[in-house]
Coordinates of C-alpha atoms and ligand atoms in Angstrom, one line a residue:
X11 CA 0.0 0.0 0.1
X12 CA 1.3 3.5 -0.8
X13 CA 1.2 6.1 1.7
X14 CA -0.4 8.7 -0.9
X15 CA -1.3 12.2 0.4
X16 CA -4.8 12.9 0.1
X17 CA -5.9 15.9 -1.9
X18 CA -8.0 18.2 0.4
X19 CA -9.7 21.4 -0.5
X20 CA -10.1 23.6 2.6
X21 CA -12.8 26.2 2.7
X22 CA -11.9 29.0 5.0
X23 CA -14.8 31.0 6.5
X24 CA -14.8 34.8 7.0
X25 CA -13.3 34.4 10.5
X26 CA -10.3 32.9 9.3
X27 CA -9.2 36.5 8.0
X28 CA -11.2 39.0 10.0
X29 CA -12.8 38.6 13.4
X30 CA -16.2 40.1 14.0
X31 CA -15.9 43.9 15.2
X32 CA -12.4 44.3 13.6
X33 CA -11.9 47.3 11.2
X34 CA -9.9 45.3 8.9
X35 CA -6.5 46.8 9.0
X36 CA -3.8 44.9 7.2
X37 CA -2.1 44.2 10.5
X38 CA -5.4 42.7 11.8
X39 CA -5.9 40.6 8.9
X40 CA -2.3 39.4 8.8
X41 CA -2.6 38.4 12.7
X42 CA -5.9 36.3 11.8
X43 CA -4.3 34.9 8.7
X44 CA -1.3 33.6 10.7
X45 CA -3.5 32.0 13.3
X46 CA -5.3 30.2 10.5
X47 CA -2.0 29.2 8.7
X48 CA -0.7 27.7 12.0
X49 CA -3.4 25.1 11.6
X50 CA -2.6 24.6 7.7
X51 CA 1.0 24.3 8.5
X52 CA 0.2 21.6 11.0
X53 CA -1.7 19.7 8.3
X54 CA 1.3 20.0 5.8
X55 CA 3.8 19.0 8.5
X56 CA 1.6 15.8 9.2
X57 CA 2.6 14.6 5.6
X58 CA -1.0 13.4 5.1
X59 CA -2.5 15.9 2.9
X60 CA -1.9 17.8 -0.3
X61 CA -3.8 21.1 0.3
X62 CA -6.0 23.5 -1.8
X63 CA -7.1 26.5 0.2
X64 CA -10.2 28.6 -0.8
X65 CA -11.7 31.3 1.2
X66 CA -14.4 33.9 1.5
X67 CA -13.8 37.6 0.8
X68 CA -17.0 39.5 2.0
X69 CA -15.3 42.1 4.3
X70 CA -12.4 42.5 2.0
X71 CA -14.5 43.0 -1.3
X72 CA -16.8 45.3 0.6
X73 CA -13.9 47.5 1.4
X74 CA -12.5 47.5 -2.2
X75 CA -16.1 48.4 -3.3
X76 CA -16.3 51.2 -0.8
X77 CA -12.8 52.5 -1.7
X78 CA -14.0 52.5 -5.6
X79 CA -17.2 54.3 -4.6
X80 CA -15.4 57.0 -2.5
X81 CA -12.8 57.7 -4.9
X82 CA -14.8 57.4 -8.1
X83 CA -14.2 61.0 -9.3
X84 CA -10.4 60.6 -9.2
X85 CA -9.7 56.9 -10.0
X86 CA -12.0 55.0 -12.4
X87 CA -14.0 52.5 -10.3
X88 CA -13.9 48.7 -11.4
X89 CA -16.8 46.4 -11.8
X90 CA -17.7 44.2 -9.0
X91 CA -16.1 41.1 -10.6
X92 CA -12.8 43.1 -10.8
X93 CA -13.1 43.9 -7.3
X94 CA -13.5 40.1 -6.6
X95 CA -10.2 39.6 -8.6
X96 CA -8.4 42.1 -6.5
X97 CA -9.6 40.5 -3.3
X98 CA -8.0 37.2 -4.6
X99 CA -4.9 38.8 -4.9
X100 CA -5.0 40.5 -1.5
X101 CA -5.9 37.4 0.2
X102 CA -3.7 35.2 -1.6
X103 CA -0.7 37.4 -1.0
X104 CA -1.4 37.2 2.9
X105 CA -1.8 33.4 2.8
X106 CA 1.4 32.8 0.5
X107 CA 3.6 34.7 2.6
X108 CA 2.4 33.8 6.0
X109 CA 2.2 30.1 5.3
X110 CA 5.7 30.2 3.8
X111 CA 7.1 31.8 6.9
X112 CA 5.7 29.3 9.1
X113 CA 6.9 26.5 7.0
X114 CA 10.3 27.9 6.9
X115 CA 10.2 27.5 10.9
X116 CA 9.2 23.9 10.3
X117 CA 12.1 23.4 7.7
X118 CA 9.7 23.1 5.0
X119 CA 10.2 26.4 3.3
X120 CA 11.0 24.8 -0.1
X121 CA 7.3 24.0 -0.6
X122 CA 6.0 26.0 -3.4
X123 CA 2.6 27.9 -2.7
X124 CA 0.8 29.9 -5.2
X125 CA -2.6 31.7 -5.7
X126 CA -4.5 31.2 -9.0
X127 CA -6.8 33.9 -10.0
X128 CA -9.7 31.9 -10.6
X129 CA -12.9 32.3 -12.8
X130 CA -15.8 30.4 -12.2
X131 CA -18.4 29.6 -14.9
X132 CA -22.0 30.3 -14.3
X133 CA -25.0 29.7 -16.4
X134 CA -26.6 33.0 -18.0
X135 CA -29.9 31.2 -17.7
X136 CA -29.4 30.6 -13.6
X137 CA -32.5 31.5 -12.0
X138 CA -30.6 33.6 -9.7
X139 CA -30.2 36.1 -12.4
X140 CA -34.0 36.7 -12.3
X141 CA -33.8 37.3 -8.4
X142 CA -30.7 39.0 -7.0
X143 CA -30.7 38.5 -3.3
X144 CA -26.9 38.8 -2.1
X145 CA -26.2 42.1 -0.6
X146 CA -22.8 43.7 -1.4
X147 CA -20.7 46.9 -0.8
X148 CA -21.7 49.9 1.1
X149 CA -25.0 51.2 2.5
X150 CA -26.9 54.0 0.7
X151 CA -29.5 56.5 1.6
X152 CA -32.9 56.0 -0.3
X153 CA -32.1 58.9 -2.4
X154 CA -28.6 57.7 -3.5
X155 CA -30.1 54.2 -4.0
X156 CA -32.8 55.4 -6.4
X157 CA -30.0 57.3 -8.2
X158 CA -27.8 54.2 -8.7
X159 CA -30.8 52.4 -9.7
X160 CA -31.6 54.5 -12.7
X161 CA -28.1 55.5 -13.6
X162 CA -26.2 52.2 -13.3
X163 CA -29.1 49.6 -13.3
X164 CA -28.2 48.3 -9.9
X165 CA -30.9 46.3 -7.9
X166 CA -31.1 47.9 -4.6
X167 CA -33.2 46.5 -1.5
X168 CA -33.7 47.9 1.9
X169 CA -31.6 45.8 4.1
X170 CA -33.3 45.0 7.6
X171 CA -33.8 48.6 8.5
X172 CA -30.1 49.3 8.1
X173 CA -30.1 51.3 4.9
X174 CA -30.4 50.6 1.2
X175 CA -27.7 48.2 -0.5
X176 CA -27.0 46.8 -3.8
X177 CA -28.1 43.1 -4.4
X178 CA -26.6 40.9 -7.0
X179 CA -27.3 37.3 -8.2
X180 CA -25.9 34.4 -6.3
X181 CA -25.7 31.8 -9.3
X182 CA -24.6 28.1 -8.8
X183 CA -21.0 27.4 -9.8
X184 CA -20.7 25.2 -12.8
X185 CA -17.1 24.9 -13.6
X186 CA -14.0 26.1 -12.0
X187 CA -12.2 27.4 -15.3
X188 CA -8.6 27.3 -13.9
X189 CA -9.2 23.7 -12.7
X190 CA -6.4 22.0 -15.0
X191 CA -4.0 24.8 -14.0
X192 CA -4.9 24.2 -10.2
X193 CA -4.3 20.4 -10.8
X194 CA -1.1 20.6 -12.3
X195 CA 0.2 22.8 -9.5
X196 CA -1.0 20.3 -7.0
X197 CA 0.5 17.4 -8.8
X198 CA 3.7 19.4 -8.8
X199 CA 3.7 19.6 -4.8
X200 CA 2.5 23.2 -4.8
X201 CA 0.1 24.3 -2.0
X202 CA -2.6 26.2 -4.0
X203 CA -4.8 29.2 -2.9
X204 CA -7.8 29.2 -5.4
X205 CA -11.4 30.2 -6.2
X206 CA -11.3 33.0 -3.4
X207 CA -14.4 34.6 -2.7
X208 CA -16.3 31.9 -4.6
X209 CA -14.4 32.8 -7.7
X210 CA -14.9 35.5 -10.2
X211 CA -18.1 34.9 -11.9
X212 CA -17.9 34.4 -15.7
X213 CA -20.4 33.4 -18.2
X214 CA -19.5 31.7 -21.5
X215 CA -20.2 33.3 -24.9
X216 CA -19.5 30.4 -27.1
X217 CA -15.9 29.4 -26.0
X218 CA -15.1 32.8 -24.6
X219 CA -15.5 34.1 -21.1
X220 CA -17.1 37.4 -20.0
X221 CA -17.2 38.8 -16.3
X222 CA -20.6 39.1 -14.7
X223 CA -21.7 41.2 -11.6
X224 CA -22.6 38.2 -9.2
X225 CA -21.3 36.7 -6.0
X226 CA -21.0 32.6 -5.9
X227 CA -21.2 31.1 -2.6
X228 CA -17.7 30.1 -1.5
X229 CA -18.6 26.9 0.0
X230 CA -20.4 25.8 -3.0
X231 CA -17.6 26.9 -5.3
X232 CA -15.1 25.2 -3.0
X233 CA -17.1 21.8 -3.6
X234 CA -16.9 22.3 -7.2
X235 CA -13.3 23.0 -6.9
X236 CA -12.9 19.7 -4.8
X237 CA -14.7 17.5 -7.5
X238 CA -13.0 19.3 -10.4
X239 CA -9.5 18.3 -9.0
X240 CA -10.5 14.9 -7.8
X241 CA -10.0 15.8 -4.1
X242 CA -10.6 12.9 -1.5
X243 CA -11.5 15.3 1.3
X244 CA -13.5 18.5 1.6
X245 CA -12.8 20.5 4.9
X246 CA -15.0 23.4 5.7
X247 CA -13.5 25.5 8.6
X248 CA -15.9 27.9 10.1
X249 CA -16.7 29.4 13.6
X250 CA -18.8 26.6 15.0
X251 CA -17.1 23.1 15.9
X252 CA -20.0 21.0 14.5
X253 CA -23.0 21.1 12.5
X254 CA -26.0 21.1 15.0
X255 CA -29.7 19.8 15.0
X256 CA -32.2 22.1 16.4
X257 CA -29.4 24.7 16.5
X258 CA -29.9 27.4 19.4
X259 CA -32.8 25.7 20.9
X260 CA -32.7 23.7 24.4
X261 CA -32.9 20.5 22.2
X262 CA -29.6 21.3 20.1
X263 CA -27.4 18.4 19.3
X264 CA -24.1 18.2 17.7
X265 CA -23.4 15.8 14.9
X266 CA -20.2 13.9 15.0
X267 CA -20.4 11.1 12.1
X268 CA -23.3 10.9 9.8
X269 CA -24.0 9.4 6.3
X270 CA -24.9 11.6 3.2
X271 CA -28.6 10.0 3.6
X272 CA -28.9 11.5 7.2
X273 CA -27.3 14.7 6.1
X274 CA -30.0 15.0 3.3
X275 CA -32.8 14.1 5.7
X276 CA -31.8 16.9 8.3
X277 CA -31.3 19.4 5.4
X278 CA -34.8 18.6 4.2
X279 CA -36.1 19.1 7.8
X280 CA -34.6 22.7 7.7
X281 CA -32.1 22.4 10.5
X282 CA -29.4 24.6 8.7
X283 CA -30.0 28.4 8.2
X284 CA -30.0 29.6 4.6
X285 CA -26.8 31.5 3.8
X286 CA -24.7 30.2 6.7
X287 CA -24.7 26.4 7.4
X288 CA -27.2 25.4 4.8
X289 CA -24.6 26.0 1.7
X290 CA -22.0 24.2 3.8
X291 CA -24.2 21.1 4.2
X292 CA -25.6 21.3 0.9
X293 CA -21.8 21.5 -0.6
X294 CA -20.8 18.5 1.7
X295 CA -23.7 16.4 0.2
X296 CA -22.9 17.3 -3.2
X297 CA -19.2 16.3 -2.7
X298 CA -20.1 12.9 -1.3
X299 CA -22.6 12.2 -4.0
X300 CA -20.0 13.1 -6.6
X301 CA -17.8 10.4 -5.1
X302 CA -15.7 12.2 -2.6
X303 CA -14.4 10.1 0.4
X304 CA -15.4 12.5 3.2
X305 CA -16.6 15.9 4.0
X306 CA -15.8 17.6 7.4
X307 CA -17.3 20.8 8.8
X308 CA -15.6 22.2 12.0
X309 CA -14.0 25.4 13.5
X310 CA -10.6 26.6 12.5
X311 CA -8.8 25.5 15.8
X312 CA -10.1 21.9 15.5
X313 CA -9.0 21.4 11.8
X314 CA -6.5 18.9 12.8
X315 CA -8.6 16.8 15.3
X316 CA -11.3 16.8 13.2
X317 CA -9.3 15.4 10.3
X318 CA -8.5 12.6 12.7
X319 CA -12.1 12.1 13.5
X320 CA -11.8 13.5 17.0
X321 CA -13.8 16.7 16.5
X322 CA -16.2 18.3 14.1
X323 CA -18.9 16.8 11.8
X324 CA -17.9 14.1 9.4
X325 CA -20.2 13.2 6.6
X326 CA -19.4 10.1 4.4
X327 CA -21.3 7.9 1.9
Ligands
LIG405 P1 -18.4 31.3 7.2 O1 -17.8 32.6 7.1 O2 -17.5 30.2 7.8 O3 -19.1 30.9 5.9 P2 -21.2 31.4 8.2 O4 -21.5 32.6 9.1 O5 -21.6 31.9 6.6 O6 -19.7 31.4 8.2 O7 -21.8 30.1 8.6 C1 -21.5 29.8 10.0 C2 -22.6 30.0 10.9 O8 -23.7 29.1 10.6 C3 -22.3 29.7 12.3 O9 -21.7 30.8 12.9 C4 -23.9 29.4 12.9 O10 -24.3 30.6 13.7 C5 -24.6 29.2 11.8 N1 -25.5 28.2 11.6 C6 -26.7 28.1 11.2 N2 -27.2 27.0 11.4 C7 -26.5 26.2 12.1 C8 -26.5 24.7 12.5 N3 -27.7 24.0 12.3 N4 -25.4 24.4 13.1 C9 -24.5 25.0 13.3 N5 -24.2 26.2 12.9 C10 -25.2 27.0 12.2
LIG406 MG1 -20.6 31.7 4.9

């Protein structure tokens, strides 16, 4: 039997880069990234995994949009999908450097680490384009909102009494366009950061690609990536240690080991909140049904234990 390293796609939640209440200075983000990378470095050190990292970008792309908006009279603002590309570079840089520096301390500084600016193909006919739901960017007054609606064709919605906000479609990821590049890098021993922020949404015009203003769920895009590169393990790291039934009720119960059939049943029963845990469980189900070996959902600090089956929620066939 060979001791082959298992290709593992790790989807990092928002808290891996920014904690609630933080302003998001570079120093703050780097400090969080360092804590996150300590876990990743342990996984690398164990020698059991070939890792591919994907991550959210909500606060980062929010700030880039705000900078664009504020400076629009002096520097040409970029479309949302370009801001997404910028955020992949920003976060990729932080991860590449921090993980490298930690690996140097472990005598593994020679391992290559690369970020791939990643486009994710979505379907022009996806129902989501008829019904934009995902809020992005700054809050506006009602007057500003109406102006943006008529001048730029933005869809704007009132956001829970907090003000007006642009909403964009959240279509399903169909294909990680750079999957072959990612696969080759992993094959060549690189640690890869890819599909950040759910990827840059693009649609196909024949064989050509064009960017669209949308936001793809990063857990669903991470699952797509995992299948596209033949990963064995899909590891989702968030801010709860386990997936719970009857979450935040007196009957709350953590799940340790479940089958995909059980996951589907609980999913159908509505145990997982839309926009947070639901896409993670949906992504885990998809991954196992597509032939993945196991999907693990846990908190950042329990990553290593969860992979050893000592923490977290593991979903298998
Ligand atoms: P991330 O940035 O990691 O994607 P999210 O906020 O989108 O984080 O998702 C994680 C959140 O999902 C948890 O903080 C938790 O409040 C929420 N959640 C909703 N339903 C459940 C559930 N059934 N079990 C555990 N957590 C849940
Ligand atoms: Mg989320």
